[in-house]
Amino acid sequence: MSLQPTQTNMTISNANPQTSSADWWRQALVYQIYPRSFMDANGDGIGDLVGITSKIPYLKDLGVDAIWLSPFYPSALKDGGYDVADYRNVDPKIGTLADFDDMTSACKAAGIKVIVDIVPNHSSDDHEWFQAALKAGPGSPERNRYIFRDGLGPNKDQAPADWECMFGGPAWEPVGDGQYYLHLFDASQPDFNWENPEVRADFIKTLRFWADRGVSGFRIDVAHGCSKKVDEILNSNKLHSQEEIASLSLKMLEGTLDDDAHPYLDRNEVFDIYREWRKVFNEYSPPLTAVAEAWVSSKRKPLYASADGLGQAFSFDMLMAPFDPSAFKKIIVDSLDDAAQSGSSTTWVFSNHDVIRHATRHALPDDGGYHETARKYLLNKGKAPVADLELGLRRARAATMMILALPGSAYIYQGEELGLFEVAEMPDEERQDPTFFRKPGVDVGRDGCRIAMPWSGEGKNMGFGPGKRPHLVQPEGYRKLAVDVEDKDPNSTLNLYRKALGLRHELQCAEDLEWLSDDAETVHFKRPNGWEVLVNFGKEARSIPSNRKVALSSGDLVDGAVPTDTAVWLLPA
Ligand code: NOJ
Ligand code: CA
């Protein structure tokens, strides 16, 4: 595949009237790091902060504006670090606070901002508050920081309700004294009681702690889950069944649920928390940013993304979309509309640490929906349905060039810039994701997108670290995708991302978009400064519109035309 040379003598304006230091996030390129799998400096097989610092030149060269770190806090790793034992510290397996400070200073020197993950819905059961709650017993203030309730029946040995947690199995866990605690995720992740002012105050302390250490923003985990009203439901005897909860959750996602009808998701009280946080964010200059991980209907998303709340909310529709022009166009229109309603900007994302990598997702047949197909593929260890990885990569490159040219911010996930595929096959004993253990034979979980980065095609551990083998070891197929291999190939995915990110910077402009065609087999739009994007999904090659020159192409052109599964960025000739 060949890339067209980057144009250096562009004649179009790149003035972006909306860019000011306070607005840096609006069209930022954020690179997500899953710290344990990024770079292992001390050779214990686990990625660490010193490793991240050592790769800042790589990130700068790639052209990212910010890095978002998935949790690096002390954790027993029952859920990849989303089980936090201490919110204001670094896991000794990953480094120290001093390493964190070194990393942020090095990022600052490189002009890269740092975003950290805040996990407010639940802590780890190792958290000192939860340990204190277990000791203190029923009715104590310590228990009131979490959601403990009495069991049902004369012996209090039945769960308060039969709700299921997101990873499979019961959501209420007995503690042996007649009480149960609620956990929407793993049993090792007890949910906080956000009606307790102590919980609120402690999270504000956490936000300030990281902001004072130089962090520019936060990614808020399960932002739609914190506020809960379980008692009305538990006491009503009406809604104990998981079936009813599941149906409420579905309606909530579709946007057909009445406000506050769900006992623990997307309740209006949650915005009080974020309004309080916003006041803290605005004490900093520029104000801190936040992006909500909120799986809610598009009707509700603007409430999370509002300027007096978190400011931005992830748009996840692209994660689940097939490689299809009409699906993409609808998502683009809807997401831009959602963001406009709150004055926010959209976040485009194709891959993260929770979903099958998009180079593989787009390699799979779209039968029964992408999620279902991906699940089957992983369960069958990559044997069925069969993936066409070459096709998947070609499509992933085209789709990525499409989102990188859209108005709004874009989030890329470590390794996608290499075109890494999802690792479907690995020995069961290597797996770490709780989904694998809690849903045996139903779901294998997310380990396949969390494999160690391949930095070198030849080196020990593919350059991940100098000592022990990586905790999630790379398959042989990652060698040819390693950074030092792709670095030398001008047509590699890495060099495509580098060129795209560089050009994106130069061309960034006002957050508008004009559709140039309603052709059912293309996505074709332009930005206010004339930056044009044409993606061809049809079998026939598309010719380049007249008076345009190709600034970048996701794959080879054929006789000067754009073949199928290929995207081009065009500029006025
Ligand atoms: C969303 C995170 O992205 C995911 O990795 C985690 O398992 C859940 N929230 C629970 O924290
Ligand atoms: Ca290490």
XYZ file of N, CA, C and O and ligand atoms in Angstrom, residues 32 34 68 70-71 79-83 117 119 121-122 166-167 184-186 189 219-222 293 295 316 352-354 433-435 446 450, ligand 1:
151
model
N -5.113 6.340 24.383
C -5.388 5.571 25.602
C -4.275 4.561 25.871
O -3.950 3.733 25.019
N -3.135 1.451 28.313
C -3.491 0.446 29.313
C -2.155 0.113 29.982
O -1.366 -0.679 29.457
N -4.505 9.199 27.946
C -5.427 8.816 29.021
C -4.910 7.477 29.546
O -4.763 6.530 28.785
N -5.541 4.248 31.721
C -6.454 3.397 32.487
C -5.853 3.244 33.889
O -4.667 3.524 34.085
N -6.633 2.767 34.878
C -6.160 2.832 36.265
C -4.781 2.202 36.503
O -4.489 1.118 36.018
N -10.196 -6.797 38.245
C -10.814 -6.274 37.025
C -9.845 -5.292 36.350
O -10.158 -4.119 36.145
N -8.662 -5.793 36.079
C -7.668 -5.014 35.329
C -7.352 -3.639 35.909
O -6.973 -2.736 35.163
N -7.524 -3.473 37.216
C -7.204 -2.182 37.833
C -8.436 -1.330 38.096
O -8.362 -0.319 38.794
N -9.586 -1.716 37.521
C -10.836 -0.987 37.795
C -11.408 -1.414 39.158
O -12.545 -1.109 39.493
N -10.611 -2.134 39.907
C -10.894 -2.450 41.302
C -9.817 -1.713 42.095
O -8.722 -2.211 42.282
N -7.979 8.035 34.917
C -9.277 7.373 35.022
C -9.770 7.485 36.465
O -9.035 7.178 37.397
N -12.670 6.118 39.066
C -13.614 4.995 39.146
C -14.525 5.216 40.361
O -14.257 4.700 41.454
N -17.875 4.558 40.855
C -19.038 3.712 41.154
C -18.730 2.676 42.226
O -19.594 2.322 43.020
N -17.482 2.203 42.233
C -17.127 1.114 43.142
C -15.651 1.191 43.485
O -14.873 1.753 42.719
N -22.859 -7.053 36.014
C -22.536 -6.930 34.579
C -21.605 -8.042 34.087
O -21.557 -8.315 32.905
N -20.841 -8.621 34.987
C -19.910 -9.673 34.570
C -20.515 -11.068 34.698
O -19.830 -12.064 34.523
N -22.242 -3.854 41.109
C -22.718 -3.942 39.723
C -21.715 -4.682 38.849
O -22.057 -5.161 37.784
N -20.466 -4.770 39.333
C -19.440 -5.478 38.555
C -18.999 -6.693 39.373
O -19.845 -7.360 39.960
N -17.705 -6.951 39.441
C -17.248 -8.156 40.126
C -17.543 -8.085 41.633
O -17.681 -6.980 42.192
N -15.722 -5.701 43.692
C -15.914 -4.267 43.401
C -17.211 -3.749 44.042
O -18.212 -3.509 43.358
N -11.214 10.703 32.932
C -12.194 9.857 32.249
C -12.990 9.202 33.374
O -12.422 8.645 34.315
N -14.301 9.352 33.326
C -15.126 8.923 34.459
C -15.778 7.581 34.141
O -16.644 7.470 33.275
N -15.348 6.585 34.906
C -15.822 5.216 34.707
C -17.281 5.066 35.175
O -17.640 5.572 36.251
N -18.085 4.374 34.389
C -19.486 4.103 34.739
C -20.163 5.362 35.303
O -20.794 5.327 36.367
N -17.881 8.028 30.751
C -18.198 6.729 30.166
C -19.626 6.437 30.615
O -19.870 6.021 31.742
N -23.125 4.666 29.330
C -23.875 3.887 28.347
C -25.349 4.231 28.514
O -26.089 3.564 29.231
N -20.221 5.944 21.855
C -19.734 4.572 21.659
C -20.320 3.880 20.438
O -20.042 2.717 20.201
N -11.060 0.278 22.330
C -10.574 0.582 23.673
C -10.313 -0.752 24.385
O -10.358 -1.810 23.749
N -10.053 -0.680 25.689
C -9.647 -1.882 26.419
C -10.827 -2.811 26.726
O -10.641 -3.829 27.379
N -12.031 -2.442 26.303
C -13.216 -3.249 26.616
C -13.795 -3.974 25.409
O -14.695 -4.796 25.572
N -9.463 -11.558 32.722
C -10.714 -10.804 32.795
C -11.790 -11.563 33.582
O -12.061 -12.725 33.293
N -12.424 -10.861 34.558
C -13.460 -11.545 35.349
C -14.610 -12.099 34.509
O -15.245 -13.090 34.906
N -14.862 -11.502 33.365
C -15.966 -12.012 32.527
C -15.711 -13.467 32.154
O -16.641 -14.267 32.072
N -12.049 -9.766 27.789
C -11.408 -8.691 27.050
C -9.885 -8.766 27.019
O -9.221 -7.822 26.623
N -5.834 -6.597 25.277
C -4.982 -6.000 26.318
C -3.582 -6.626 26.328
O -2.872 -6.570 27.333
C -15.770 0.294 32.427
C -14.338 -0.033 32.207
O -13.947 0.476 30.956
C -14.208 -1.528 32.295
O -12.938 -1.976 31.892
C -14.517 -1.950 33.705
O -14.527 -3.361 33.780
C -15.890 -1.432 34.156
N -16.125 -0.078 33.779
C -16.009 -1.505 35.653
O -15.183 -0.558 36.250
